[in-house]
Amino acid sequence: MEENDSQQLLRDVDAYVERLYAPKDPVLEAAIEDSRRAGLPEIHVSAAQGKLLRLLAEIAGARRILEIGTLGGYSAIHLARALPDDGTLISLELSEQYAEVARNNILRAGLDGRVEVRVGDANSLLAEMAEGGEAPFDLVFIDADKTAYLDYLEWSLRLTRPGALILADNTISGGSVLDPQNENARVVREFNQKIAEDARLSALILPIIREVVDGLTIARVVGA
Ligand code: SAH
Ligand code: MG
């Protein structure tokens, strides 16, 4: 099979799976539409990946979720749908403008009772949470600036309980992590290596089909 044929096949397979298991959803469509209108970059997870996030949170029985990188709240809506009524998702976002768009999208989704968007640099917000004795999280989704991924991993380990899941987006990023010369991918490459070697975690990267191939890291904090 030609390279282009196999790429087309992968896209068709992704569309097939999405049609069946992540069909169009008015609340999610509206979140994307409002984010676009507000000028946010279109870098949210795909519909199928959103469904995967939700499933993983459900399988983990998550009651407390931490998200690092809110954007317009698209992935937050998927994750928050996995929560019980008294569950909590705290999502961290640098941009006040993005956070405001996200809050409106979350409100329309009827999830404002479970989701809190905090504005600021994630590293500072995470330090505050650790110092403030924040209750441990059952699941963390890392999806903010890639340059700080190693810091986010350490904070995630401090802020989770044994058995918790730590997920991270964009850990393959078009295959750029495979190229040792690619400076842009250096931190994510180190992040991937660190997780692979860290005895505190049991993990894998799941390749994800998008416009380009990407990856979702699924790591479990050992000990429970
Ligand atoms: N999880 C979202 C996409 C997040 S995109 C979704 O899939 O729907 C990455 C987000 O991280 C952007 O909104 C960006 O503003 C935010 N971000 C970048 N640097 C940050 C930082 N230092 N602290 C907190 N958020 C940051
Ligand atoms: Mg991402």
CSV table of C-alpha atoms and ligand atoms in Angstrom, one decimal:
chain,number,residue,atom,x,y,z
A,1,MET,CA,0.0,0.0,0.0
A,2,GLU,CA,1.2,3.5,-0.9
A,3,GLU,CA,2.1,5.8,2.0
A,4,ASN,CA,-0.7,8.2,1.1
A,5,ASP,CA,-3.2,5.4,0.9
A,6,SER,CA,-2.3,4.2,4.4
A,7,GLN,CA,-2.6,7.7,5.8
A,8,GLN,CA,-6.0,8.1,4.2
A,9,LEU,CA,-7.0,4.7,5.7
A,10,LEU,CA,-5.9,5.9,9.1
A,11,ARG,CA,-8.0,9.0,8.8
A,12,ASP,CA,-11.0,7.0,7.5
A,13,VAL,CA,-10.7,4.6,10.4
A,14,ASP,CA,-10.6,7.6,12.9
A,15,ALA,CA,-13.7,9.1,11.2
A,16,TYR,CA,-15.5,5.7,11.4
A,17,VAL,CA,-14.7,5.3,15.1
A,18,GLU,CA,-15.7,8.9,15.8
A,19,ARG,CA,-19.0,8.5,13.9
A,20,LEU,CA,-19.9,5.5,16.0
A,21,TYR,CA,-18.5,6.3,19.4
A,22,ALA,CA,-18.1,10.1,19.6
A,23,PRO,CA,-21.0,11.4,17.4
A,24,LYS,CA,-21.8,15.1,17.1
A,25,ASP,CA,-22.8,16.6,20.4
A,26,PRO,CA,-24.5,20.1,20.4
A,27,VAL,CA,-22.8,21.2,23.7
A,28,LEU,CA,-19.4,20.2,22.4
A,29,GLU,CA,-20.0,21.7,19.0
A,30,ALA,CA,-21.1,25.0,20.6
A,31,ALA,CA,-18.0,25.0,22.8
A,32,ILE,CA,-15.8,24.7,19.7
A,33,GLU,CA,-17.8,27.3,17.8
A,34,ASP,CA,-17.7,29.9,20.6
A,35,SER,CA,-14.0,29.2,21.2
A,36,ARG,CA,-13.4,29.8,17.5
A,37,ARG,CA,-15.4,33.0,17.5
A,38,ALA,CA,-13.4,34.3,20.5
A,39,GLY,CA,-10.2,33.7,18.5
A,40,LEU,CA,-8.8,30.8,20.6
A,41,PRO,CA,-6.4,28.5,18.8
A,42,GLU,CA,-7.9,25.3,17.6
A,43,ILE,CA,-5.7,22.9,19.6
A,44,HIS,CA,-8.2,21.1,21.7
A,45,VAL,CA,-8.3,17.3,21.8
A,46,SER,CA,-10.2,15.4,19.1
A,47,ALA,CA,-13.7,14.1,19.7
A,48,ALA,CA,-12.5,10.6,20.0
A,49,GLN,CA,-9.7,11.5,22.3
A,50,GLY,CA,-12.2,13.4,24.5
A,51,LYS,CA,-14.2,10.3,24.7
A,52,LEU,CA,-11.1,8.3,25.7
A,53,LEU,CA,-10.4,10.9,28.4
A,54,ARG,CA,-13.9,10.5,29.7
A,55,LEU,CA,-13.7,6.7,29.6
A,56,LEU,CA,-10.4,6.7,31.5
A,57,ALA,CA,-11.8,8.9,34.2
A,58,GLU,CA,-14.8,6.6,34.5
A,59,ILE,CA,-12.7,3.5,34.7
A,60,ALA,CA,-10.6,5.2,37.3
A,61,GLY,CA,-13.7,6.1,39.3
A,62,ALA,CA,-12.3,9.6,39.5
A,63,ARG,CA,-14.0,12.0,41.9
A,64,ARG,CA,-11.3,14.7,41.8
A,65,ILE,CA,-9.7,15.6,38.5
A,66,LEU,CA,-7.0,18.2,37.8
A,67,GLU,CA,-6.5,19.6,34.3
A,68,ILE,CA,-3.4,21.7,33.4
A,69,GLY,CA,-4.3,23.8,30.3
A,70,THR,CA,-8.0,24.6,29.9
A,71,LEU,CA,-8.2,26.6,26.6
A,72,GLY,CA,-12.0,26.8,25.9
A,73,GLY,CA,-13.0,24.0,28.2
A,74,TYR,CA,-13.5,21.4,25.5
A,75,SER,CA,-11.5,18.6,27.2
A,76,ALA,CA,-12.8,19.8,30.6
A,77,ILE,CA,-16.4,19.1,29.5
A,78,HIS,CA,-15.4,15.5,28.4
A,79,LEU,CA,-13.6,14.9,31.7
A,80,ALA,CA,-16.3,16.5,33.9
A,81,ARG,CA,-18.9,14.3,32.4
A,82,ALA,CA,-17.2,11.3,34.0
A,83,LEU,CA,-17.6,12.8,37.5
A,84,PRO,CA,-20.4,12.0,40.0
A,85,ASP,CA,-22.6,15.0,41.0
A,86,ASP,CA,-20.4,15.8,43.9
A,87,GLY,CA,-17.1,15.4,41.9
A,88,THR,CA,-14.7,18.2,41.2
A,89,LEU,CA,-12.5,19.2,38.3
A,90,ILE,CA,-10.1,22.0,38.8
A,91,SER,CA,-8.6,23.3,35.5
A,92,LEU,CA,-5.7,25.7,35.3
A,93,GLU,CA,-5.3,28.3,32.6
A,94,LEU,CA,-2.9,31.1,32.0
A,95,SER,CA,-5.2,33.3,29.9
A,96,GLU,CA,-8.0,35.1,31.7
A,97,GLN,CA,-9.7,35.5,28.3
A,98,TYR,CA,-9.6,31.8,27.5
A,99,ALA,CA,-10.8,31.0,31.0
A,100,GLU,CA,-13.8,33.2,30.5
A,101,VAL,CA,-14.7,31.4,27.3
A,102,ALA,CA,-14.2,28.1,29.0
A,103,ARG,CA,-16.5,29.1,32.0
A,104,ASN,CA,-19.3,30.0,29.6
A,105,ASN,CA,-18.9,26.7,27.7
A,106,ILE,CA,-18.9,24.7,30.9
A,107,LEU,CA,-22.0,26.6,32.1
A,108,ARG,CA,-23.8,25.8,28.9
A,109,ALA,CA,-22.8,22.1,29.4
A,110,GLY,CA,-24.5,22.2,32.9
A,111,LEU,CA,-21.2,21.4,34.5
A,112,ASP,CA,-20.4,24.6,36.4
A,113,GLY,CA,-21.3,23.0,39.7
A,114,ARG,CA,-18.4,20.5,39.2
A,115,VAL,CA,-15.8,22.6,37.4
A,116,GLU,CA,-13.6,25.4,38.7
A,117,VAL,CA,-11.2,27.2,36.3
A,118,ARG,CA,-8.3,28.9,38.0
A,119,VAL,CA,-6.3,31.6,36.2
A,120,GLY,CA,-2.6,32.0,36.4
A,121,ASP,CA,0.7,30.3,35.6
A,122,ALA,CA,0.2,26.6,36.2
A,123,ASN,CA,3.5,26.2,38.1
A,124,SER,CA,2.5,28.9,40.6
A,125,LEU,CA,-1.0,27.6,40.9
A,126,LEU,CA,0.3,24.0,41.5
A,127,ALA,CA,2.7,25.2,44.1
A,128,GLU,CA,-0.1,27.0,45.9
A,129,MET,CA,-2.2,23.8,45.8
A,130,ALA,CA,0.6,21.7,47.2
A,131,GLU,CA,1.4,24.2,50.0
A,132,GLY,CA,-2.3,24.7,50.7
A,133,GLY,CA,-2.9,21.0,51.4
A,134,GLU,CA,-5.2,20.4,48.5
A,135,ALA,CA,-6.9,17.0,48.7
A,136,PRO,CA,-5.2,14.4,46.4
A,137,PHE,CA,-6.5,14.0,42.9
A,138,ASP,CA,-7.5,10.7,41.2
A,139,LEU,CA,-6.6,11.9,37.7
A,140,VAL,CA,-4.4,14.6,36.2
A,141,PHE,CA,-4.5,15.7,32.6
A,142,ILE,CA,-1.4,17.6,31.5
A,143,ASP,CA,-2.0,19.6,28.4
A,144,ALA,CA,-0.5,23.1,28.8
A,145,ASP,CA,2.9,24.6,27.6
A,146,LYS,CA,5.2,21.7,26.7
A,147,THR,CA,8.3,23.4,28.1
A,148,ALA,CA,7.0,22.9,31.6
A,149,TYR,CA,5.9,19.2,31.2
A,150,LEU,CA,8.7,17.9,33.5
A,151,ASP,CA,7.6,20.4,36.3
A,152,TYR,CA,3.9,19.4,35.7
A,153,LEU,CA,4.9,15.7,36.1
A,154,GLU,CA,6.5,16.4,39.5
A,155,TRP,CA,3.5,18.4,40.7
A,156,SER,CA,1.2,15.7,39.5
A,157,LEU,CA,3.0,13.1,41.5
A,158,ARG,CA,2.8,15.3,44.6
A,159,LEU,CA,-0.9,16.0,44.2
A,160,THR,CA,-2.2,12.5,43.4
A,161,ARG,CA,-2.9,9.4,45.5
A,162,PRO,CA,-1.4,6.0,44.8
A,163,GLY,CA,-3.4,4.4,42.0
A,164,ALA,CA,-4.2,7.7,40.4
A,165,LEU,CA,-3.8,8.3,36.6
A,166,ILE,CA,-1.6,10.9,35.1
A,167,LEU,CA,-2.4,11.6,31.5
A,168,ALA,CA,-0.5,13.9,29.1
A,169,ASP,CA,-1.3,15.1,25.7
A,170,ASN,CA,0.9,15.7,22.6
A,171,THR,CA,3.7,13.3,23.6
A,172,ILE,CA,4.4,12.1,20.1
A,173,SER,CA,3.5,15.4,18.2
A,174,GLY,CA,3.8,14.3,14.6
A,175,GLY,CA,6.7,12.0,15.4
A,176,SER,CA,9.0,15.0,16.3
A,177,VAL,CA,10.0,13.3,19.5
A,178,LEU,CA,11.7,10.6,17.5
A,179,ASP,CA,14.2,13.0,16.1
A,180,PRO,CA,17.0,13.7,18.7
A,181,GLN,CA,18.0,16.8,16.7
A,182,ASN,CA,14.5,18.4,17.1
A,183,GLU,CA,15.0,21.1,19.7
A,184,ASN,CA,11.3,21.9,20.0
A,185,ALA,CA,10.5,18.4,21.0
A,186,ARG,CA,13.4,18.1,23.5
A,187,VAL,CA,11.4,18.6,26.7
A,188,VAL,CA,8.6,16.2,25.6
A,189,ARG,CA,11.3,13.7,24.7
A,190,GLU,CA,12.8,14.0,28.2
A,191,PHE,CA,9.3,13.8,29.7
A,192,ASN,CA,8.7,10.6,27.8
A,193,GLN,CA,12.0,9.2,28.9
A,194,LYS,CA,11.5,10.2,32.5
A,195,ILE,CA,8.1,8.6,32.7
A,196,ALA,CA,9.5,5.4,31.2
A,197,GLU,CA,12.2,5.2,33.8
A,198,ASP,CA,10.3,6.5,36.9
A,199,ALA,CA,9.7,3.6,39.3
A,200,ARG,CA,6.7,5.6,40.7
A,201,LEU,CA,4.8,5.2,37.5
A,202,SER,CA,3.6,2.4,35.2
A,203,ALA,CA,2.9,3.8,31.8
A,204,LEU,CA,2.5,3.7,28.1
A,205,ILE,CA,2.0,6.2,25.2
A,206,LEU,CA,-1.1,5.5,23.2
A,207,PRO,CA,-0.6,6.7,19.6
A,208,ILE,CA,-3.5,8.9,18.6
A,209,ILE,CA,-4.6,9.6,15.0
A,210,ARG,CA,-5.2,13.2,14.2
A,211,GLU,CA,-4.2,15.4,11.3
A,212,VAL,CA,-0.8,14.1,12.3
A,213,VAL,CA,0.0,11.2,14.6
A,214,ASP,CA,0.2,12.2,18.2
A,215,GLY,CA,0.2,10.5,21.5
A,216,LEU,CA,-1.6,10.3,24.8
A,217,THR,CA,0.5,9.2,27.8
A,218,ILE,CA,-1.3,7.0,30.2
A,219,ALA,CA,0.5,6.6,33.5
A,220,ARG,CA,-0.6,5.0,36.7
A,221,VAL,CA,0.9,6.1,40.0
A,222,VAL,CA,2.0,2.7,41.5
A,223,GLY,CA,1.3,1.7,45.1
A,224,ALA,CA,-2.4,0.9,45.3
B,1,SAH,N1,-6.9,20.9,27.2
B,1,SAH,C1,-7.5,21.8,26.2
B,1,SAH,C2,-6.4,22.3,25.3
B,1,SAH,C3,-5.3,23.1,26.1
B,1,SAH,S1,-4.3,24.0,25.0
B,1,SAH,C4,-8.4,21.0,25.3
B,1,SAH,O1,-8.0,19.9,24.8
B,1,SAH,O2,-9.6,21.4,25.1
B,1,SAH,C5,-3.0,24.6,26.1
B,1,SAH,C6,-3.5,25.6,27.0
B,1,SAH,O3,-2.5,25.8,28.0
B,1,SAH,C7,-3.7,27.0,26.4
B,1,SAH,O4,-5.0,27.4,26.6
B,1,SAH,C8,-2.7,27.9,27.0
B,1,SAH,O5,-3.2,29.2,27.2
B,1,SAH,C9,-2.5,27.2,28.4
B,1,SAH,N2,-1.2,27.5,29.0
B,1,SAH,C10,0.0,27.7,28.3
B,1,SAH,N3,1.0,28.0,29.2
B,1,SAH,C11,0.4,27.9,30.4
B,1,SAH,C12,0.9,28.1,31.8
B,1,SAH,N4,2.2,28.4,32.0
B,1,SAH,N5,0.0,28.0,32.8
B,1,SAH,C13,-1.3,27.6,32.6
B,1,SAH,N6,-1.8,27.4,31.3
B,1,SAH,C14,-1.0,27.6,30.3
B,2,MG,MG,-3.1,19.1,23.6
